Short mmCIF file of C-alpha atoms and ligand atoms in Angstrom, two decimals:
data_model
loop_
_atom_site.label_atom_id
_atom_site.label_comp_id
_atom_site.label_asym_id
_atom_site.label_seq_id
_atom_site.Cartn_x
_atom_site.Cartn_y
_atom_site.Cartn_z
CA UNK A 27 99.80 128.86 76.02
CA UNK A 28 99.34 128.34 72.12
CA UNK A 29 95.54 126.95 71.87
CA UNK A 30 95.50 128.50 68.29
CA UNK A 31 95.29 125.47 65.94
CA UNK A 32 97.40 126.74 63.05
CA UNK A 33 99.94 128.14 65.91
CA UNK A 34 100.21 125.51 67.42
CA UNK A 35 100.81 123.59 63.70
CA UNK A 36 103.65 125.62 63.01
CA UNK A 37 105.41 125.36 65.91
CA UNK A 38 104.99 122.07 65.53
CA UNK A 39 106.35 122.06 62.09
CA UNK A 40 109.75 123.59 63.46
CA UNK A 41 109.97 120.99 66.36
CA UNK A 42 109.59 118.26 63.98
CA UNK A 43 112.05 119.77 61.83
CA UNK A 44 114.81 120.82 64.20
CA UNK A 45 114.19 117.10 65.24
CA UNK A 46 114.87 115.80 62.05
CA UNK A 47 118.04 118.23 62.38
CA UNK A 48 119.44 117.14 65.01
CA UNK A 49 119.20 113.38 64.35
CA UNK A 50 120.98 114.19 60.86
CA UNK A 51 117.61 112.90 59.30
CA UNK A 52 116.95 116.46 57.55
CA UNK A 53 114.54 116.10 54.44
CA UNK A 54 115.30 118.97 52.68
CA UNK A 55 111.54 120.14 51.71
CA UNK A 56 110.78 122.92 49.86
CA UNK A 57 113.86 123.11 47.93
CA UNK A 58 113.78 122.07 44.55
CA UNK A 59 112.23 123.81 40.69
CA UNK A 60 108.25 123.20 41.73
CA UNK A 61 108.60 125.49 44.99
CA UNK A 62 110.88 128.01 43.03
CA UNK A 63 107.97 128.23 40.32
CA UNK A 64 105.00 127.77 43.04
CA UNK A 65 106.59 131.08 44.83
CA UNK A 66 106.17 132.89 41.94
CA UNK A 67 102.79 133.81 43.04
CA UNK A 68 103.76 134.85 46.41
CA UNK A 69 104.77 133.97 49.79
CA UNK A 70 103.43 132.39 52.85
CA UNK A 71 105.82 131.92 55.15
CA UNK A 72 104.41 129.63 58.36
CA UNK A 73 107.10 131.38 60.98
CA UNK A 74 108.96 134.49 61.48
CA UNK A 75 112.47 133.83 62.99
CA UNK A 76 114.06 136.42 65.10
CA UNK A 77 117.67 134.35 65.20
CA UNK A 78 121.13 135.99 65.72
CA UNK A 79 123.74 136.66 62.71
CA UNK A 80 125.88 133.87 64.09
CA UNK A 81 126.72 131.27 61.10
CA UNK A 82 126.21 128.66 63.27
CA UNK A 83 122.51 129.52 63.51
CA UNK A 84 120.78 129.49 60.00
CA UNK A 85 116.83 128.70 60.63
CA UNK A 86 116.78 126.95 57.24
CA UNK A 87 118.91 124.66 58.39
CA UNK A 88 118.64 123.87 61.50
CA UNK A 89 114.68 124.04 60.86
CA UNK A 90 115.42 121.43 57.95
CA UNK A 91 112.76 124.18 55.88
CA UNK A 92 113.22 125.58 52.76
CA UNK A 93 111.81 128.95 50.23
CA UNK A 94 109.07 130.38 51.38
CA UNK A 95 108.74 128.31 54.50
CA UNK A 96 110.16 130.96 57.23
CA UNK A 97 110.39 134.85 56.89
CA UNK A 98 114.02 135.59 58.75
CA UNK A 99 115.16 138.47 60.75
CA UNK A 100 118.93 138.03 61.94
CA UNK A 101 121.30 140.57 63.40
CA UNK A 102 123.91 139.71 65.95
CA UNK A 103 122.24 138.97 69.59
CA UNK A 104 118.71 138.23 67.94
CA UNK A 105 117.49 141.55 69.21
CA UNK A 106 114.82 143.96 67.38
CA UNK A 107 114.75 147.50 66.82
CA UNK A 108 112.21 149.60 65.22
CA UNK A 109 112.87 148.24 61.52
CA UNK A 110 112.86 144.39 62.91
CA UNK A 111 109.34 145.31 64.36
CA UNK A 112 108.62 146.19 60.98
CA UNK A 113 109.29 143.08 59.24
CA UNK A 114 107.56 141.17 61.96
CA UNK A 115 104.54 143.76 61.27
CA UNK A 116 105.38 143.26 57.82
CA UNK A 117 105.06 139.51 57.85
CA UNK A 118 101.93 139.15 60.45
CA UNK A 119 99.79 141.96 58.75
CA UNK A 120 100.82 141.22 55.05
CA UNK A 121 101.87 137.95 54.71
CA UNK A 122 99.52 136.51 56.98
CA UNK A 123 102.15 134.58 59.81
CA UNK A 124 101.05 133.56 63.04
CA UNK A 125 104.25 132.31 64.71
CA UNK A 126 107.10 134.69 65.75
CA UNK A 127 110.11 132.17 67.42
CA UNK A 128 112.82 134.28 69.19
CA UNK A 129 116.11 132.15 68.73
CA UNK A 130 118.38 132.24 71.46
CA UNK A 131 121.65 129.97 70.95
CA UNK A 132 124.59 128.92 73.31
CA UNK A 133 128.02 130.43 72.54
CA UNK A 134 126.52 133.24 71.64
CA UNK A 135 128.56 136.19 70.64
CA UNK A 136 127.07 138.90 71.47
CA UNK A 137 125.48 138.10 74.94
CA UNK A 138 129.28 136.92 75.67
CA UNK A 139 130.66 140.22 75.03
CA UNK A 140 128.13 141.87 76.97
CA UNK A 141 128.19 139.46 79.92
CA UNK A 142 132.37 140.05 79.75
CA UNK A 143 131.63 144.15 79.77
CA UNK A 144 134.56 146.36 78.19
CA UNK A 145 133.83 149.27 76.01
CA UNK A 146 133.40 148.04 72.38
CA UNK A 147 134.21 150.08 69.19
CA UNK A 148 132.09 151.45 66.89
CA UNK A 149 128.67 150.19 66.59
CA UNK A 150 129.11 146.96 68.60
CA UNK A 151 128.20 149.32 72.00
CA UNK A 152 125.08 149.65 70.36
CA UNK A 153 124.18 145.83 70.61
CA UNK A 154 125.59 145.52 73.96
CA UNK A 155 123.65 148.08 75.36
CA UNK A 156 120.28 146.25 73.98
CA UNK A 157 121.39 142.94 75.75
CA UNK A 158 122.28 144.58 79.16
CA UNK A 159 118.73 144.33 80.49
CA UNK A 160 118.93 140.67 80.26
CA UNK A 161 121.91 140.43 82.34
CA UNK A 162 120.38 142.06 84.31
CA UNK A 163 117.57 139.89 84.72
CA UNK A 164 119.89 136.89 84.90
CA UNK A 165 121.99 138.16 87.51
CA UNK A 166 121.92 135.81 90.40
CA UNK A 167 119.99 132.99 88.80
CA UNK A 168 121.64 129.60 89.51
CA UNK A 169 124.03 128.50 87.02
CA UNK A 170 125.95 129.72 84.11
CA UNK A 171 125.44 133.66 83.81
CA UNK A 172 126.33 133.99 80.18
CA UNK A 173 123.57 130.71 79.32
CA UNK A 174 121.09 132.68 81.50
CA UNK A 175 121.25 135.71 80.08
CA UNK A 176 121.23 134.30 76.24
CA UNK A 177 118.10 132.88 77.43
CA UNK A 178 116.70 135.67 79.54
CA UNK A 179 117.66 138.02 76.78
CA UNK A 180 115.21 135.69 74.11
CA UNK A 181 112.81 135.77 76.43
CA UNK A 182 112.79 139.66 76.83
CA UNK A 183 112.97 140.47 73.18
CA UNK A 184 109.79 137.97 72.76
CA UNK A 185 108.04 140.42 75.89
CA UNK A 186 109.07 143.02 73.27
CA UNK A 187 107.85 142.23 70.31
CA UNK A 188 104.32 141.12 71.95
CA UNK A 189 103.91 144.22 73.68
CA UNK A 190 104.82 145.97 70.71
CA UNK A 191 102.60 148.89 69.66
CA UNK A 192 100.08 149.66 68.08
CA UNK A 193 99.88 146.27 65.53
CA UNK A 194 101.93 142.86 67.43
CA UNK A 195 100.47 144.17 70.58
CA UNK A 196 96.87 143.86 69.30
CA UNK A 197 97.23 140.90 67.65
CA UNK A 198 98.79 138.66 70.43
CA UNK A 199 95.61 140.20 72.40
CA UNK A 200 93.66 138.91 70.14
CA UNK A 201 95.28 135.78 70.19
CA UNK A 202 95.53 135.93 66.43
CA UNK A 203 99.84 135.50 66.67
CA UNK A 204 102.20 134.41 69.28
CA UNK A 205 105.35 135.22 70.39
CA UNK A 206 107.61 132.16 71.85
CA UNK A 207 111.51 132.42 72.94
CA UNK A 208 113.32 129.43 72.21
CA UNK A 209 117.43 128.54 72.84
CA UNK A 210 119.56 126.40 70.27
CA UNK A 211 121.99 124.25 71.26
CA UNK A 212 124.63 124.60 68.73
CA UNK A 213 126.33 121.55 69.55
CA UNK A 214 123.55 119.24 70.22
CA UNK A 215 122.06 120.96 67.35
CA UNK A 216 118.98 120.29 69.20
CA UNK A 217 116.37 123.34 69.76
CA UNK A 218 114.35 123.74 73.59
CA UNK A 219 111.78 126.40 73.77
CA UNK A 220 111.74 128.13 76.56
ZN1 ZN B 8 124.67 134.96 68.72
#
């Protein structure tokens, strides 16, 4: 899927890193006074990470990255709406990043709520209604609905920021980004994409 060399580096990069995670070998990079003063001049981040609000969940970490390393969108569910699709345009067209990773996680919230139906208060309905379309679409599958639809539903978001007009859309034509969905095991602490 990714034949893109510098792609396929950064994904590599947060494979290697979540592995390092997970096997409580983390190396903290990126971290100390020399980045700080090297970011002065500006940021490159290698990754955008669409990841949910959930504090279990913090790319840094379970990335084992540090400043300037990954450029982080997070709201409960890990969906996007129009101003998400502008940071991602933000980061791609300005910042030059190549990788978008949509970060799906178990126990997740959100896709919980919406899997157990109800009608929420205030804004929550709002979520839940962006997250319905991947029950949808997990419906039926073997296995556990709520795990298929946190997956399905990283998936779908990843369809949606790729076919995202007029700038993601273009550039994933072009080949010049990519869009992968991903699901983190927040137990295992170990990261599958999907
Ligand atoms: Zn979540």
């Amino acid at each position: 899927m990714i034949n893109n060399s510098e792609i396929g580096q950064a994904l590599q990069k947060l494979i290697e890193g979540n592995k390092r995670f997970s096997s409580s070998k983390r190396s903290h990079p990126n971290q100390d006074e020399g980045r700080r003063q090297e970011l002065h001049k500006g940021q490159k981040p290698f990754a955008v990470i669409v990841g949910c609000s959930d504090s279990r969940t913090a790319p840094e970490i379970i990335f084992d990255q540090g400043l300037g390393d990954l450029f982080v969108i997070r709201v409960a569910g890990n969906i996007v709406d129009d101003v998400a699709l502008g940071s991602i345009e933000y980061a791609v067209a300005h910042l030059g990043t190549r990788l978008i990773l949509v970060l799906g996680h178990s126990k997740c919230g959100a896709v919980t709520a919406t899997v157990q139906g109800g009608t929420p208060h205030g804004h929550i309905g709002s979520i839940i209604q962006t997250i319905k379309p991947a029950l949808k679409a997990a419906k039926g599958l073997p296995g556990d609905l709520t795990d298929n639809t946190i997956k399905a539903n990283a998936r779908l978001v990843a369809d949606q920021i790729q076919y995202s007009d007029p700038i993601l859309s273009e550039l994933a034509r072009l080949g010049k980004i990519a869009v992968v969905s991903a699901y983190y095991n927040i137990e295992s602490g170990e990261v599958h994409i999907l």
